[in-house]
Short mmCIF file of C-alpha atoms and ligand atoms in Angstrom, two decimals:
data_model
loop_
_atom_site.label_atom_id
_atom_site.label_comp_id
_atom_site.label_asym_id
_atom_site.label_seq_id
_atom_site.Cartn_x
_atom_site.Cartn_y
_atom_site.Cartn_z
CA MET A 1 -40.70 -26.00 14.76
CA ASP A 2 -37.83 -24.39 12.83
CA MET A 3 -35.26 -23.66 15.49
CA LYS A 4 -31.49 -23.68 15.94
CA VAL A 5 -29.96 -24.46 19.31
CA VAL A 6 -27.34 -21.82 20.18
CA LYS A 7 -26.35 -23.12 23.61
CA SER A 8 -27.58 -25.04 26.61
CA GLU A 9 -27.04 -24.26 30.30
CA LYS A 10 -28.30 -25.55 33.63
CA LYS A 11 -30.53 -22.96 35.30
CA LEU A 12 -33.89 -22.39 36.89
CA CYS A 13 -36.29 -22.80 33.98
CA PRO A 14 -38.83 -19.97 33.82
CA CYS A 15 -41.35 -22.24 32.05
CA CYS A 16 -41.59 -25.21 34.45
CA MET A 17 -39.86 -23.61 37.47
CA GLU A 18 -37.50 -26.61 37.82
CA GLU A 19 -33.73 -26.55 37.54
CA HIS A 20 -32.55 -28.32 34.34
CA GLU A 21 -30.63 -27.82 31.10
CA VAL A 22 -32.37 -24.93 29.32
CA LYS A 23 -31.61 -24.33 25.66
CA THR A 24 -31.15 -20.95 24.04
CA ILE A 25 -32.59 -21.16 20.54
CA LEU A 26 -32.90 -19.02 17.42
CA MET A 27 -36.21 -19.07 15.61
CA LYS A 28 -37.33 -17.53 12.35
CA GLU A 29 -39.94 -14.85 13.01
CA GLN A 30 -42.00 -12.58 10.85
CA ALA A 31 -43.06 -9.10 11.81
CA THR A 32 -44.18 -5.86 10.27
CA PHE A 33 -42.26 -2.66 10.88
CA LYS A 34 -43.12 0.66 9.19
CA ASN A 35 -45.41 -1.18 6.74
CA SER A 36 -42.60 -3.53 5.80
CA LYS A 37 -43.02 -7.30 6.20
CA LEU A 38 -39.77 -8.62 7.62
CA GLU A 39 -38.21 -11.94 8.47
CA TYR A 40 -35.56 -12.21 11.18
CA GLU A 41 -34.15 -14.65 13.73
CA ALA A 42 -35.26 -14.21 17.33
CA LEU A 43 -33.65 -15.57 20.51
CA TYR A 44 -35.67 -17.57 23.07
CA TRP A 45 -35.23 -19.90 26.01
CA TYR A 46 -36.71 -23.33 25.29
CA CYS A 47 -37.99 -25.80 27.87
CA ASP A 48 -37.94 -29.46 26.77
CA ALA A 49 -40.26 -30.52 29.59
CA THR A 50 -43.12 -28.25 28.65
CA ASP A 51 -42.17 -27.59 25.00
CA GLU A 52 -42.53 -23.90 25.77
CA LEU A 53 -40.65 -20.78 24.71
CA TYR A 54 -39.69 -17.89 26.94
CA MET A 55 -38.07 -14.54 26.16
CA ASP A 56 -36.27 -12.54 28.85
CA GLU A 57 -35.72 -8.79 28.82
CA ARG A 58 -32.25 -8.92 27.32
CA GLN A 59 -33.42 -11.21 24.51
CA MET A 60 -36.37 -8.93 23.89
CA LYS A 61 -33.98 -6.02 23.34
CA GLU A 62 -31.68 -8.03 21.08
CA ASN A 63 -34.62 -9.36 19.08
CA ASP A 64 -35.92 -5.85 18.61
CA ILE A 65 -32.50 -4.82 17.21
CA CYS A 66 -32.55 -7.84 14.87
CA LEU A 67 -35.95 -6.80 13.58
CA LYS A 68 -34.75 -3.22 13.02
CA ASP A 69 -31.58 -4.47 11.32
CA ALA A 70 -33.71 -6.59 8.97
CA TYR A 71 -35.60 -3.40 8.11
CA ARG A 72 -32.35 -1.43 7.68
CA LYS A 73 -30.97 -4.07 5.32
CA LYS A 74 -34.15 -4.08 3.26
CA GLU A 75 -34.07 -0.27 2.99
CA GLY A 76 -30.35 -0.13 2.17
CA LEU A 77 -29.51 1.56 5.47
CA LEU A 78 -26.47 0.86 7.65
CA THR A 79 -27.20 -1.81 10.27
CA SER A 80 -26.57 -1.11 13.96
CA GLY A 81 -23.41 -3.23 13.71
CA GLN A 82 -22.12 -1.33 10.70
CA ILE A 83 -22.62 1.96 12.54
CA ARG A 84 -20.65 0.55 15.47
CA ASP A 85 -17.90 -0.57 13.05
CA ILE A 86 -17.61 2.93 11.56
CA ARG A 87 -17.21 4.36 15.04
CA ALA A 88 -14.68 1.64 15.92
CA LYS A 89 -12.53 2.54 12.87
CA TYR A 90 -11.80 5.88 14.52
CA GLY A 91 -11.92 4.50 18.08
CA ILE A 92 -14.38 7.29 18.93
CA SER A 93 -17.02 7.14 21.66
CA GLN A 94 -20.73 7.43 20.88
CA GLY A 95 -21.00 10.79 22.61
CA ASP A 96 -17.92 12.28 20.95
CA LEU A 97 -19.06 11.22 17.49
CA CYS A 98 -22.35 13.05 18.15
CA LEU A 99 -20.31 16.08 19.17
CA LEU A 100 -18.34 15.99 15.89
CA LEU A 101 -21.53 15.73 13.85
CA GLY A 102 -23.47 18.30 15.88
CA TRP A 103 -26.11 15.74 16.83
CA GLY A 104 -27.87 15.22 20.17
CA GLY A 105 -25.64 13.35 22.63
CA LYS A 106 -27.60 10.07 22.60
CA THR A 107 -28.26 9.89 18.85
CA ILE A 108 -25.52 7.37 18.00
CA THR A 109 -26.29 5.26 21.05
CA ARG A 110 -29.87 4.94 19.83
CA TYR A 111 -28.80 4.23 16.22
CA GLU A 112 -26.56 1.44 17.45
CA SER A 113 -29.63 -0.16 18.97
CA HIS A 114 -33.36 0.11 18.38
CA GLN A 115 -33.85 3.46 16.64
CA VAL A 116 -33.63 3.38 12.85
CA GLN A 117 -31.73 6.36 11.45
CA ASP A 118 -33.31 8.48 8.71
CA LYS A 119 -31.84 8.61 5.21
CA ALA A 120 -30.08 11.95 5.75
CA HIS A 121 -28.27 10.78 8.87
CA ASN A 122 -27.51 7.48 7.17
CA THR A 123 -25.77 9.33 4.32
CA ILE A 124 -23.68 11.31 6.81
CA LEU A 125 -22.64 8.18 8.71
CA LYS A 126 -21.67 6.41 5.48
CA LYS A 127 -19.65 9.42 4.39
CA ILE A 128 -17.75 9.66 7.65
CA GLY A 129 -16.97 5.95 7.39
CA ASN A 130 -15.45 6.38 3.94
CA ASP A 131 -13.83 9.77 4.28
CA PRO A 132 -11.15 10.14 6.98
CA GLU A 133 -10.23 13.55 5.54
CA TRP A 134 -13.71 14.83 6.41
CA PHE A 135 -13.49 13.22 9.84
CA LEU A 136 -10.22 15.11 10.40
CA SER A 137 -11.79 18.45 9.50
CA LEU A 138 -14.78 17.82 11.81
CA LEU A 139 -12.35 16.74 14.52
CA ASN A 140 -10.43 19.97 14.14
CA ASP A 141 -13.64 22.01 14.49
CA ALA A 142 -14.59 20.12 17.65
CA LYS A 143 -11.10 20.23 19.20
CA GLU A 144 -12.01 22.72 21.97
CA ASN A 145 -14.87 20.54 23.19
CA LEU A 146 -12.90 17.29 23.44
CA SER A 147 -10.45 16.18 26.09
CA PRO A 148 -6.84 16.48 24.84
CA GLU A 149 -6.36 12.70 25.24
CA SER A 150 -9.46 11.88 23.18
CA TYR A 151 -8.51 14.42 20.53
CA GLN A 152 -5.02 12.92 20.16
CA LYS A 153 -6.41 9.39 20.03
CA TYR A 154 -8.96 10.19 17.28
CA LEU A 155 -6.42 12.28 15.38
CA LYS A 156 -3.97 9.39 15.29
CA ALA A 157 -6.55 6.84 14.14
CA ALA A 158 -7.96 9.11 11.42
CA THR A 159 -4.50 10.11 10.18
CA VAL A 160 -3.51 6.46 9.72
CA LEU A 161 -6.72 5.84 7.76
CA PHE A 162 -6.23 8.98 5.70
CA GLU A 163 -2.66 8.06 4.75
CA LYS A 164 -3.77 4.57 3.79
CA ASP A 165 -6.47 6.12 1.59
CA GLN A 166 -3.99 8.50 -0.01
CA ASP A 167 -1.65 5.63 -0.79
CA CYS A 168 -4.53 3.69 -2.28
CA TYR A 169 -5.44 6.61 -4.60
CA LEU A 170 -1.81 7.11 -5.54
CA ARG A 171 -1.37 3.44 -6.38
CA LYS A 172 -4.52 3.51 -8.51
CA ALA A 173 -3.28 6.62 -10.34
CA ILE A 174 0.13 5.07 -11.07
CA SER A 175 -1.44 1.80 -12.20
CA ALA A 176 -3.81 3.72 -14.50
CA ASN A 177 -0.74 5.35 -16.07
CA TYR A 178 0.66 1.91 -16.81
CA VAL A 179 -2.41 0.41 -18.46
CA LYS A 180 -1.22 1.51 -21.89
CA TYR A 181 2.01 -0.52 -21.51
CA GLN A 182 0.26 -3.71 -20.48
CA GLY A 183 1.29 -6.59 -22.70
CA ASN A 184 4.33 -4.74 -24.07
CA SER A 185 6.98 -7.06 -22.68
CA LEU A 186 9.92 -5.05 -24.09
CA PHE A 187 8.74 -1.91 -22.31
CA GLN A 188 7.93 -3.59 -18.99
CA GLY A 189 10.71 -6.16 -19.16
CA ASN A 190 8.32 -9.11 -19.25
CA THR A 191 6.97 -8.23 -15.80
CA GLU A 192 3.69 -6.84 -14.55
CA LEU A 193 4.02 -3.67 -12.51
CA SER A 194 4.40 -4.44 -8.79
CA LEU A 195 4.35 -1.30 -6.68
CA ASP A 196 5.19 -3.38 -3.61
CA LYS A 197 8.44 -4.37 -5.33
CA VAL A 198 9.05 -0.79 -6.45
CA VAL A 199 8.78 0.39 -2.84
CA ASP A 200 11.00 -2.42 -1.56
CA VAL A 201 13.68 -1.86 -4.24
CA ILE A 202 13.86 1.82 -3.22
CA ARG A 203 13.97 0.84 0.46
CA TYR A 204 16.72 -1.70 -0.23
CA PHE A 205 18.94 0.87 -1.93
CA ALA A 206 18.16 3.46 0.75
CA ALA A 207 19.04 1.00 3.54
CA SER A 208 22.33 -0.16 2.00
CA LEU A 209 25.46 1.16 3.69
CA LYS A 210 27.28 0.68 0.37
CA VAL A 211 25.07 3.20 -1.43
CA THR A 212 26.30 6.73 -0.85
CA ASN A 213 24.50 10.06 -1.29
CA LEU A 214 21.31 8.63 -2.66
CA TYR A 215 19.38 11.42 -4.33
CA LYS A 216 16.56 11.06 -6.84
CA VAL A 217 18.51 11.05 -10.13
CA LYS A 218 20.90 8.42 -8.81
CA LEU A 219 18.08 6.34 -7.38
CA MET A 220 16.26 6.29 -10.74
CA LYS A 221 19.43 5.02 -12.43
CA LEU A 222 19.96 2.31 -9.82
CA MET A 223 16.39 1.17 -10.38
CA TRP A 224 16.85 0.99 -14.13
CA TYR A 225 20.09 -0.94 -13.75
CA ALA A 226 18.40 -3.36 -11.37
CA ASP A 227 15.54 -4.05 -13.78
CA ALA A 228 17.84 -4.20 -16.83
CA LEU A 229 20.31 -6.55 -15.11
CA SER A 230 17.47 -8.77 -13.96
CA TYR A 231 16.17 -8.91 -17.54
CA LYS A 232 19.66 -9.69 -18.85
CA LYS A 233 20.17 -12.52 -16.35
CA ARG A 234 16.66 -13.98 -16.04
CA GLY A 235 14.63 -12.68 -18.96
CA PHE A 236 12.36 -10.58 -16.77
CA ALA A 237 12.67 -7.34 -14.79
CA ILE A 238 12.04 -6.99 -11.04
CA THR A 239 9.49 -4.18 -10.81
CA GLY A 240 7.64 -3.92 -14.14
CA LEU A 241 8.43 -0.18 -14.32
CA VAL A 242 8.63 1.45 -17.76
CA TYR A 243 11.62 3.79 -18.26
CA GLN A 244 11.84 6.88 -20.41
CA ALA A 245 15.08 8.31 -21.85
CA LEU A 246 15.50 11.77 -20.33
CA PRO A 247 18.58 14.02 -20.56
CA MET A 248 19.82 12.67 -17.22
CA GLY A 249 19.29 9.04 -18.28
CA ALA A 250 16.55 6.51 -17.55
CA VAL A 251 13.60 7.65 -15.44
CA PRO A 252 10.52 5.53 -14.68
CA VAL A 253 7.12 6.67 -15.88
CA GLY A 254 5.28 8.12 -12.87
CA HIS A 255 8.50 8.89 -10.96
CA ASN A 256 7.01 11.86 -9.08
CA SER A 257 4.18 9.75 -7.72
CA ILE A 258 6.40 6.76 -7.02
CA ILE A 259 8.53 8.63 -4.50
CA ASP A 260 5.33 9.72 -2.69
CA LEU A 261 4.25 6.12 -2.08
CA LYS A 262 3.83 5.09 1.53
CA ASP A 263 6.99 3.60 3.10
CA VAL A 264 9.32 5.19 0.53
CA PRO A 265 11.97 6.78 2.77
CA CYS A 266 12.10 10.09 0.95
CA GLU A 267 13.11 13.34 2.59
CA GLU A 268 12.80 16.71 0.89
CA VAL A 269 15.94 18.80 1.35
CA ASP A 270 15.88 22.57 0.83
CA MET A 271 18.60 23.47 -1.67
CA GLY A 272 17.82 27.19 -1.96
CA GLU A 273 16.12 27.58 -5.34
CA THR A 274 14.99 23.99 -5.62
CA ASN A 275 14.31 21.02 -3.42
CA ALA A 276 16.28 17.80 -3.59
CA TYR A 277 14.95 14.40 -2.63
CA HIS A 278 17.18 12.34 -0.39
CA PHE A 279 16.60 8.64 0.33
CA LEU A 280 17.88 7.03 3.49
CA LEU A 281 16.61 4.18 5.64
CA ASN A 282 18.23 3.39 8.98
CA GLY A 283 18.12 0.23 11.06
CA GLU A 284 17.34 -3.41 10.45
CA GLN A 285 14.80 -3.84 7.65
CA LYS A 286 12.70 -6.53 5.99
CA PHE A 287 11.94 -6.57 2.25
CA LEU A 288 9.02 -8.94 2.08
CA SER A 289 8.14 -8.51 -1.60
CA LEU A 290 11.67 -9.24 -2.88
CA SER A 291 12.91 -12.77 -3.59
CA ASN A 292 16.46 -13.87 -2.77
CA GLU A 293 17.21 -13.77 -6.49
CA ASP A 294 15.92 -10.17 -6.67
CA ILE A 295 18.20 -9.22 -3.79
CA LYS A 296 21.26 -10.84 -5.41
CA ILE A 297 20.69 -8.64 -8.45
CA LEU A 298 20.29 -5.51 -6.31
CA ASP A 299 23.56 -6.40 -4.54
CA ILE A 300 25.43 -6.61 -7.88
CA VAL A 301 24.08 -3.19 -8.88
CA ILE A 302 25.15 -1.77 -5.52
CA GLU A 303 28.59 -3.37 -5.83
CA LYS A 304 29.20 -1.92 -9.31
CA ILE A 305 27.68 1.56 -9.09
CA GLY A 306 26.50 2.14 -5.52
CA THR A 307 29.27 4.58 -4.65
CA MET A 308 29.26 6.55 -7.91
CA SER A 309 28.28 10.20 -7.61
CA THR A 310 25.21 11.41 -9.46
CA ASN A 311 27.37 12.89 -12.23
CA GLU A 312 29.42 9.70 -12.61
CA ILE A 313 26.32 7.56 -12.83
CA VAL A 314 24.70 9.90 -15.40
CA ASP A 315 27.90 9.71 -17.52
CA PHE A 316 27.95 5.92 -17.14
CA MET A 317 24.31 5.65 -18.19
CA HIS A 318 24.98 7.86 -21.25
CA LYS A 319 27.32 5.15 -22.57
CA GLU A 320 24.64 2.45 -22.44
CA GLN A 321 23.42 1.09 -25.79
CA ALA A 322 19.94 1.34 -24.35
CA TYR A 323 20.40 5.09 -23.96
CA LEU A 324 22.33 5.72 -27.21
CA GLN A 325 19.78 3.81 -29.30
CA THR A 326 16.72 5.48 -27.80
CA SER A 327 15.50 8.92 -28.91
CA LEU A 328 15.09 11.49 -26.19
CA ARG A 329 11.81 11.05 -24.26
CA ASP A 330 11.08 7.68 -25.90
CA ILE A 331 10.56 4.53 -23.87
CA ILE A 332 13.74 2.50 -23.38
CA SER A 333 13.33 -1.06 -24.65
CA PHE A 334 14.61 -3.95 -22.55
CA GLN A 335 16.04 -5.53 -25.73
CA TYR A 336 19.28 -3.58 -25.10
CA ALA A 337 19.77 -5.18 -21.68
CA GLU A 338 22.04 -7.85 -23.20
CA ASN A 339 24.63 -5.16 -23.89
CA LEU A 340 24.48 -3.79 -20.37
CA GLN A 341 27.85 -2.54 -19.05
CA ILE A 342 27.40 -4.36 -15.75
ZN1 ZN B 401 -38.41 -26.25 31.97
#
């Protein structure tokens, strides 16, 4: 007999009616469901004395779910466990998820057990699992019918997922922008783009008490100086960013998206006609993606130019060989880093 022993416990054996160690076993079974021949593993009690199998009510239920899950897998449908996982992502109850979807109150409960969902409902469940933005809009529609505590709980969970998703899209978009520079070591300073390092370099500058009035133009210059100094000292940049020569000096490709990355401490300040972007990070911080060597380089940059005003730093940058030798809007090559003023 092809069986796996799952556990063994002393109990009254239902086969021989004696008390002894009774094994719980898994056995390969075959069954037909909806004209589909299926193989699955079923749970039984096994009595050594009589060499008999016995299935109690709980096992019968679990075995039925296993059979249905085998069918779901074969048909490309979500298994009962996967449906439970989707619900767990949002921390939402079975009944409340039905409410959001406009389904009968017991529908999800049944789908998480013996009842196989149809294709249409399967598509909806998959979509809600992958699309926190849609979940949020359904949640908003159902707000009046949920308890305030439940609403807040689901809102928080879905918002975290949504922001994570957004960051993932943003990172993909920035990386796609950088594909064309791949392998150009003078443009990327011999370093592959690391958005984790980009975020940490910005956070490091924003957290430093020696960096004053950190607005976007100044930040972009500090970043270029950090990468250029790293290249000058070590032969490779820190972040892998590619910098363009703009009228105000060096600016990384994708700068608008970069400041929207998650964990970048950027605050939009209303300046009347335009908005300014201010960067400030308070409190004790960790910079897990930066090495000690990276941080030493950032500290030198901060020491030399951290307290310059935006205008001073733009003037300073305009005297760099890297800037003077590069045509406006062209990519700044790291070959000029050896002549860096710092
Ligand atoms: Zn027995």
